[in-house]
Coordinates of C-alpha atoms in Angstrom, one line a residue:
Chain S
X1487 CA 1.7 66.4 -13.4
X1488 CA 0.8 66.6 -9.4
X1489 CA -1.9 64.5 -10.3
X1490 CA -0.1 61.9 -11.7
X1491 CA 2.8 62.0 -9.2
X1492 CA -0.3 61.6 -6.5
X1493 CA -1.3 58.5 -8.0
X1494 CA 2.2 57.0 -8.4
X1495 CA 2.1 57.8 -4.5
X1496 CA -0.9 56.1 -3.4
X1497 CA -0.1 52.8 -5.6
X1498 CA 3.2 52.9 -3.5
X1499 CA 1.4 52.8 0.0
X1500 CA -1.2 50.3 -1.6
X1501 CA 1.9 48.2 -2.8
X1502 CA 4.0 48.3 0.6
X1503 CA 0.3 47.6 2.5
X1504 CA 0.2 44.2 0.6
X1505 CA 3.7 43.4 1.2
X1506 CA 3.4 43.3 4.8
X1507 CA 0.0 42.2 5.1
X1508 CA -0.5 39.8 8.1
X1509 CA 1.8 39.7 10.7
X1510 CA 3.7 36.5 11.4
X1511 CA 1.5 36.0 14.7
X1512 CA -1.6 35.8 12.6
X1513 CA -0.4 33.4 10.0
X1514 CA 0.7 31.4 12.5
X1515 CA -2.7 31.0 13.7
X1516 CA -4.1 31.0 10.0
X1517 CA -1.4 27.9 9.3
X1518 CA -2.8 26.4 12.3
X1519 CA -6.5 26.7 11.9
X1520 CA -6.2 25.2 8.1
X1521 CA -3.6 22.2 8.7
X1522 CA -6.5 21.6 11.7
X1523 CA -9.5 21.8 8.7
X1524 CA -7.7 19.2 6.7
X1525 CA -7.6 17.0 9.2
X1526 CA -3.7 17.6 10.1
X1527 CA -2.0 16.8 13.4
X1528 CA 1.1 16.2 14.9
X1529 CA 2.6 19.5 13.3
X1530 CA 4.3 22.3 14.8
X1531 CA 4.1 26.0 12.7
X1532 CA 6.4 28.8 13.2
X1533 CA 5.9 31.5 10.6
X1534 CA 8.7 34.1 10.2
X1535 CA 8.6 37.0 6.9
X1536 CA 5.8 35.0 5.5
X1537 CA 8.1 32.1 5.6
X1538 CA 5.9 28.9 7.6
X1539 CA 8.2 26.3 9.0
X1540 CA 6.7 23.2 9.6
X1541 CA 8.0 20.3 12.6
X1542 CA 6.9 17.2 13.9
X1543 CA 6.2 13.9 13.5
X1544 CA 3.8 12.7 10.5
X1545 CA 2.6 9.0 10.2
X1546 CA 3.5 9.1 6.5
X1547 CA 4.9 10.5 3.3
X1548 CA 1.3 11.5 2.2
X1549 CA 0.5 13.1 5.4
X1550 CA 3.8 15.3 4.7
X1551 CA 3.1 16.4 1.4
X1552 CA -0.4 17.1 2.8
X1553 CA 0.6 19.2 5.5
X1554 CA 3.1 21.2 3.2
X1555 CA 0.1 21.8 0.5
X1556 CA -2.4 23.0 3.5
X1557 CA 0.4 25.5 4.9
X1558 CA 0.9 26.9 1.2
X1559 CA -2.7 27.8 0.2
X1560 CA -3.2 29.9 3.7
X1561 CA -3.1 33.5 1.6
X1562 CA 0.2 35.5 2.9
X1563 CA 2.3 32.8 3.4
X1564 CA 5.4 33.1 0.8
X1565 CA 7.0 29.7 1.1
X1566 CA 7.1 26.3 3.4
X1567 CA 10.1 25.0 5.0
X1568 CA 9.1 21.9 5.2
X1569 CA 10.9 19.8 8.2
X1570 CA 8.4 17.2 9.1
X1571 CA 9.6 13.5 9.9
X1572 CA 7.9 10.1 9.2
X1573 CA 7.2 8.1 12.1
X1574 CA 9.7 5.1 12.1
X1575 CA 8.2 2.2 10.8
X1576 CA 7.1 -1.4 12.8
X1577 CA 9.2 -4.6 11.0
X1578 CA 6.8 -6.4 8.9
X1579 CA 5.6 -9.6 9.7
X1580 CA 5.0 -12.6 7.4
X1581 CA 1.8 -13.8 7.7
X1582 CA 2.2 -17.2 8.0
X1583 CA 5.4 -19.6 8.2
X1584 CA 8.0 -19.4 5.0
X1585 CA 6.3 -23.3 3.8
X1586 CA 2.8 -21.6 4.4
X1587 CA 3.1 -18.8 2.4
X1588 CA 4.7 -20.7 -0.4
X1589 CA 1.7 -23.2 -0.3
X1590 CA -1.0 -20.0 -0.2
X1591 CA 0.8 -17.7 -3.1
X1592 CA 1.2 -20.9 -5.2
X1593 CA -2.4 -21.7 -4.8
X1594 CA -3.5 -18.3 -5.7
X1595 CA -1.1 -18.2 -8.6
X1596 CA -3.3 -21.1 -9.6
X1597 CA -6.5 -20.0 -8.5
X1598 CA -5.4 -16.5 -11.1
X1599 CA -4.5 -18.6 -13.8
X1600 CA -0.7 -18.0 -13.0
X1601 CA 0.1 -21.3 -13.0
X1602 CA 3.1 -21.6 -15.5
X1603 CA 4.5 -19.2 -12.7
X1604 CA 5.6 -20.1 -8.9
X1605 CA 7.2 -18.6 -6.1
X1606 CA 9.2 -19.6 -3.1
X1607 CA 9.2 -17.9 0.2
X1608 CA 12.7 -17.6 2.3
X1609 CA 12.3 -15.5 5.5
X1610 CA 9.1 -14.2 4.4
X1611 CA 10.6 -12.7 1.1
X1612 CA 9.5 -14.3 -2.3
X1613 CA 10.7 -15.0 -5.4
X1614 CA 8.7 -15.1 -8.3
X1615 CA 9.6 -17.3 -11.3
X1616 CA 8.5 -18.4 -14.7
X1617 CA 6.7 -16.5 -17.8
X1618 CA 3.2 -15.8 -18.2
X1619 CA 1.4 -13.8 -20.8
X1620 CA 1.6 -9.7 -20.7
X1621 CA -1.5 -9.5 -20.4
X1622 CA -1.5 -11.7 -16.7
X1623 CA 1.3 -10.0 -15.8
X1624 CA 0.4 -7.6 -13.2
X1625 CA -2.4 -9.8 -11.7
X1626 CA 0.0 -12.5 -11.0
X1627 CA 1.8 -9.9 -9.6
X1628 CA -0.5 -9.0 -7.5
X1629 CA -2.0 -12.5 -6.3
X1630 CA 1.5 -13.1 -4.8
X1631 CA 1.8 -9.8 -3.1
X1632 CA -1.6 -10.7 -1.6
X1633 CA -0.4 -13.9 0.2
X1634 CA 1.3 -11.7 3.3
X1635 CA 5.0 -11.8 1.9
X1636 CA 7.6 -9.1 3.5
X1637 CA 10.2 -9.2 0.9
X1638 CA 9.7 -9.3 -3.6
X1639 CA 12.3 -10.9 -6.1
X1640 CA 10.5 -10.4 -9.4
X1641 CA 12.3 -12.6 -11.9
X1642 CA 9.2 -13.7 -13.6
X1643 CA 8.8 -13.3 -17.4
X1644 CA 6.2 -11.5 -19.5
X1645 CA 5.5 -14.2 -22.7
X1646 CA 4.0 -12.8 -25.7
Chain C
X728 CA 14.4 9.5 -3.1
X729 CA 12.6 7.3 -0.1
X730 CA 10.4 4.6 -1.0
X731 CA 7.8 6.5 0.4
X732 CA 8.5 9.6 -1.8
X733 CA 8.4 7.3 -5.0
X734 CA 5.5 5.5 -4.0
X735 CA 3.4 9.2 -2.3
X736 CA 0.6 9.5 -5.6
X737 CA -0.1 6.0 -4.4
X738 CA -0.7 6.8 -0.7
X739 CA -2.0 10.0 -1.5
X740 CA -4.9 8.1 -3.7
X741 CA -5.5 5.3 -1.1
X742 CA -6.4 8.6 1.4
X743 CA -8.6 10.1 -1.3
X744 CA -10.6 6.7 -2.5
X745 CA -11.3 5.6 1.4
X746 CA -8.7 2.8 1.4
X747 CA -7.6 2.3 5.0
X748 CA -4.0 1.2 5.3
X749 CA -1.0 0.9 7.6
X750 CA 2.6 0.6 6.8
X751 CA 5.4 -1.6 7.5
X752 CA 9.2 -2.0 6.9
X753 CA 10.2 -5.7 5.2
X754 CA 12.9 -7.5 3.9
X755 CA 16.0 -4.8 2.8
X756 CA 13.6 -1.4 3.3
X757 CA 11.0 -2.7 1.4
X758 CA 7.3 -0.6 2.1
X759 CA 5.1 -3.1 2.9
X760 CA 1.2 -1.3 2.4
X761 CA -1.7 -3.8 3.7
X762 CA -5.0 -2.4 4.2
X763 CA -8.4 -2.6 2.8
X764 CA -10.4 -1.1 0.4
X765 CA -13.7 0.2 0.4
X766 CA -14.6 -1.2 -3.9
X767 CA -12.6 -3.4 -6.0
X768 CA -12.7 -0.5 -8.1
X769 CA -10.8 1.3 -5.3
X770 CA -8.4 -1.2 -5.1
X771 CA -7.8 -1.5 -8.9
X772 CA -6.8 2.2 -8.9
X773 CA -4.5 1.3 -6.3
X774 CA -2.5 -1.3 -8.5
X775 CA -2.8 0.9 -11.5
X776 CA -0.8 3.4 -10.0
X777 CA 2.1 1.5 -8.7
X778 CA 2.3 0.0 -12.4
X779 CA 2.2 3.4 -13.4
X780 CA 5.4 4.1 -10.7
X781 CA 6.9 0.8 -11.4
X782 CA 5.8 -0.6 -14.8
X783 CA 7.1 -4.1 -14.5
X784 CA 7.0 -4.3 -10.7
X785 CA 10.9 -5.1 -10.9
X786 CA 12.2 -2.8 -7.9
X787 CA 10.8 -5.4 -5.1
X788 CA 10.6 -2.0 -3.3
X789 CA 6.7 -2.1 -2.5
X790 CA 4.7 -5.0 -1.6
X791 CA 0.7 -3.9 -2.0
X792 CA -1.5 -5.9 0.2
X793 CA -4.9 -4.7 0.1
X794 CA -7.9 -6.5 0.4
X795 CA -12.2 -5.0 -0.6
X796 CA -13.2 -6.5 2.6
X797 CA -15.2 -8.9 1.8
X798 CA -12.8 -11.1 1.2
X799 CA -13.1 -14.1 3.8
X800 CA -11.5 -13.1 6.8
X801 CA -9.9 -14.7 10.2
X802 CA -6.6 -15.9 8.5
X803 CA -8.4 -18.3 6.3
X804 CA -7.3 -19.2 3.1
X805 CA -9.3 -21.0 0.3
X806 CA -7.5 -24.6 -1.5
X807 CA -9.4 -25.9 -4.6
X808 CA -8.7 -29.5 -4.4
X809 CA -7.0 -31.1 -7.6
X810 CA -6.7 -34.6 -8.9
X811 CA -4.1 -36.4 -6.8
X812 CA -4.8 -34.3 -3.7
X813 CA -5.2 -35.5 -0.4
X814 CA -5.6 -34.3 2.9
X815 CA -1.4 -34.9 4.1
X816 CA -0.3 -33.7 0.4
X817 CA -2.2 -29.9 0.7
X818 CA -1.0 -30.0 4.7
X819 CA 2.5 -30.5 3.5
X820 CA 1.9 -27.6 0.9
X821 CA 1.3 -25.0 3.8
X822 CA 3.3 -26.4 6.7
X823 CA 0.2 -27.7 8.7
X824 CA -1.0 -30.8 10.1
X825 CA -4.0 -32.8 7.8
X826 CA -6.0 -33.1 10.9
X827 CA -6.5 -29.3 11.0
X828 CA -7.7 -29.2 7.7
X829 CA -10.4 -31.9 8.6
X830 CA -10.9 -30.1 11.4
X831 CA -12.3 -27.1 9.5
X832 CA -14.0 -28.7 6.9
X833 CA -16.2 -31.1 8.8
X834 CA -18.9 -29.5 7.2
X835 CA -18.2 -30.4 3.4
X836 CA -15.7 -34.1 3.9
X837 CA -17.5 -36.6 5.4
X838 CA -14.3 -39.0 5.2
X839 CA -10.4 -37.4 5.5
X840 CA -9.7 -40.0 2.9
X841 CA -12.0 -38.8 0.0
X842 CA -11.8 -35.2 -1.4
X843 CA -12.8 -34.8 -4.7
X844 CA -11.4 -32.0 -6.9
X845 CA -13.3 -28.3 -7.5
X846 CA -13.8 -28.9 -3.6
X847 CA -13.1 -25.7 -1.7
X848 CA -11.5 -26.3 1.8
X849 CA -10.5 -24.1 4.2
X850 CA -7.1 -23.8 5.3
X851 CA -6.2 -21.9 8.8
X852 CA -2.8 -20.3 8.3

């Protein structure tokens, strides 16, 4: 019976040792040094109970999730508050004038074989219309895209 | 959900298969991805996720511009004359003047009045 009530005792201490194990201090560091590793900047850590809080200003969504996934898989941290912002975007410019980029995506609509399809461009957004077989679909999609548009209307139809 | 939460598997990739990219805002909030990729294999897994995110490409929420880099470069852009082209018609077509195109393609016209179709000209935009 002591013996067993001995045990019970040291798997408590072991228990409450993990609990607490690093200090916030050193997670902070640990965050730090791994965001760093993957090749993470711009981010601010503040780790409180386990918990890592993350700041700043990211270029992009990916970099984000990235940041978030780095923090998580330093060992002792609990959970991520993840705060970070993207970085405001520039306005997209059309790479040529509205008449230039119709005559470029038209050509490569016929250069892909599109041609029962055409677009117009309108302040650098274009509208695709007409049908062209499934199985062209996404390329004729993607021959248009290509041409240096800023805005999509996709009205075009997918034939059998 | 932000465009670029619905579209992060797709940035996420281009990070892991070396495609180089930057982003933009266009017309109504639309993401507006150009960059270049380092395969056209690269560049194919590219396009197969978005289908994957948006099947028909209806949303007109992302416009995917990326280029394998060998692609000519310097804002040129490659016409394959047809029957019952000429010179003013294709300058029309892209808002230019038909000098410029003869400009550029002294090397293949010998004569702005006679282009011939299959005949690849170079068109500055």
């Amino acid at each position: 019976m002591r013996v067993k009530f001995f045990t019970v005792l040291m798997l408590a201490i072991a228990m409450m040792a993990a609990a607490c194990g690093k200090s916030d201090a050193a997670l902070t560091t640990a965050v730090n040094d791994k965001l760093k590793a993957d090749g993470v900047t711009g981010v601010t850590v503040a780790v409180k109970d386990g918990v890592a809080t993350l700041t700043g200003e990211v270029a992009d969504q990916a970099a984000k999730a990235k940041a978030e996934t780095s923090a998580k898989a330093v060992e002792g941290i609990k959970s991520v508050t993840n705060s970070l912002t993207l970085k405001p975007l520039p306005v997209a410019t059309p790479a040529a004038s509205d008449q230039g980029l119709t005559g470029k995506a038209n050509e490569n609509l016929k250069k892909a074989g599109c041609g029962t399809a055409s677009v117009t461009v309108v302040n650098g957004k274009a509208t695709l219309t007409g049908e062209v077989p499934a199985a062209k679909f996404a390329e004729c999609v993607r021959t248009v895209q290509e041409a240096g548009i800023t805005g999509f209307d996709n009205q075009l139809k997918k034939g059998a | 959900m932000s465009v670029q939460e619905k579209y992060q598997s797709l940035l996420e990739l281009a990070n892991a298969n070396g495609t180089t990219y930057e982003l933009a805002e266009g017309d109504g909030g639309t993401l507006v991805v150009t960059g270049t990729a380092p395969s056209a294999e690269a560049k194919q897994a590219l396009w197969d996720e978005y289908e994957r995110l948006d099947p028909d490409f209806r949303a007109g929420d992302l416009i995917l511009n990326i280029s394998t880099g060998d692609a000519a470069g310097g804002g040129m852009h490659t016409h394959t004359v047809e029957s019952g082209d000429s010179l003013s018609k294709i300058a029309k077509e892209y808002g230019i003047q038909w000098k410029a195109i003869w400009d550029h393609n002294r090397d293949i016209l010998k004569d702005p009045d006679k282009i011939y179709p299959g005949q690849e000209l170079k068109i500055p935009m």
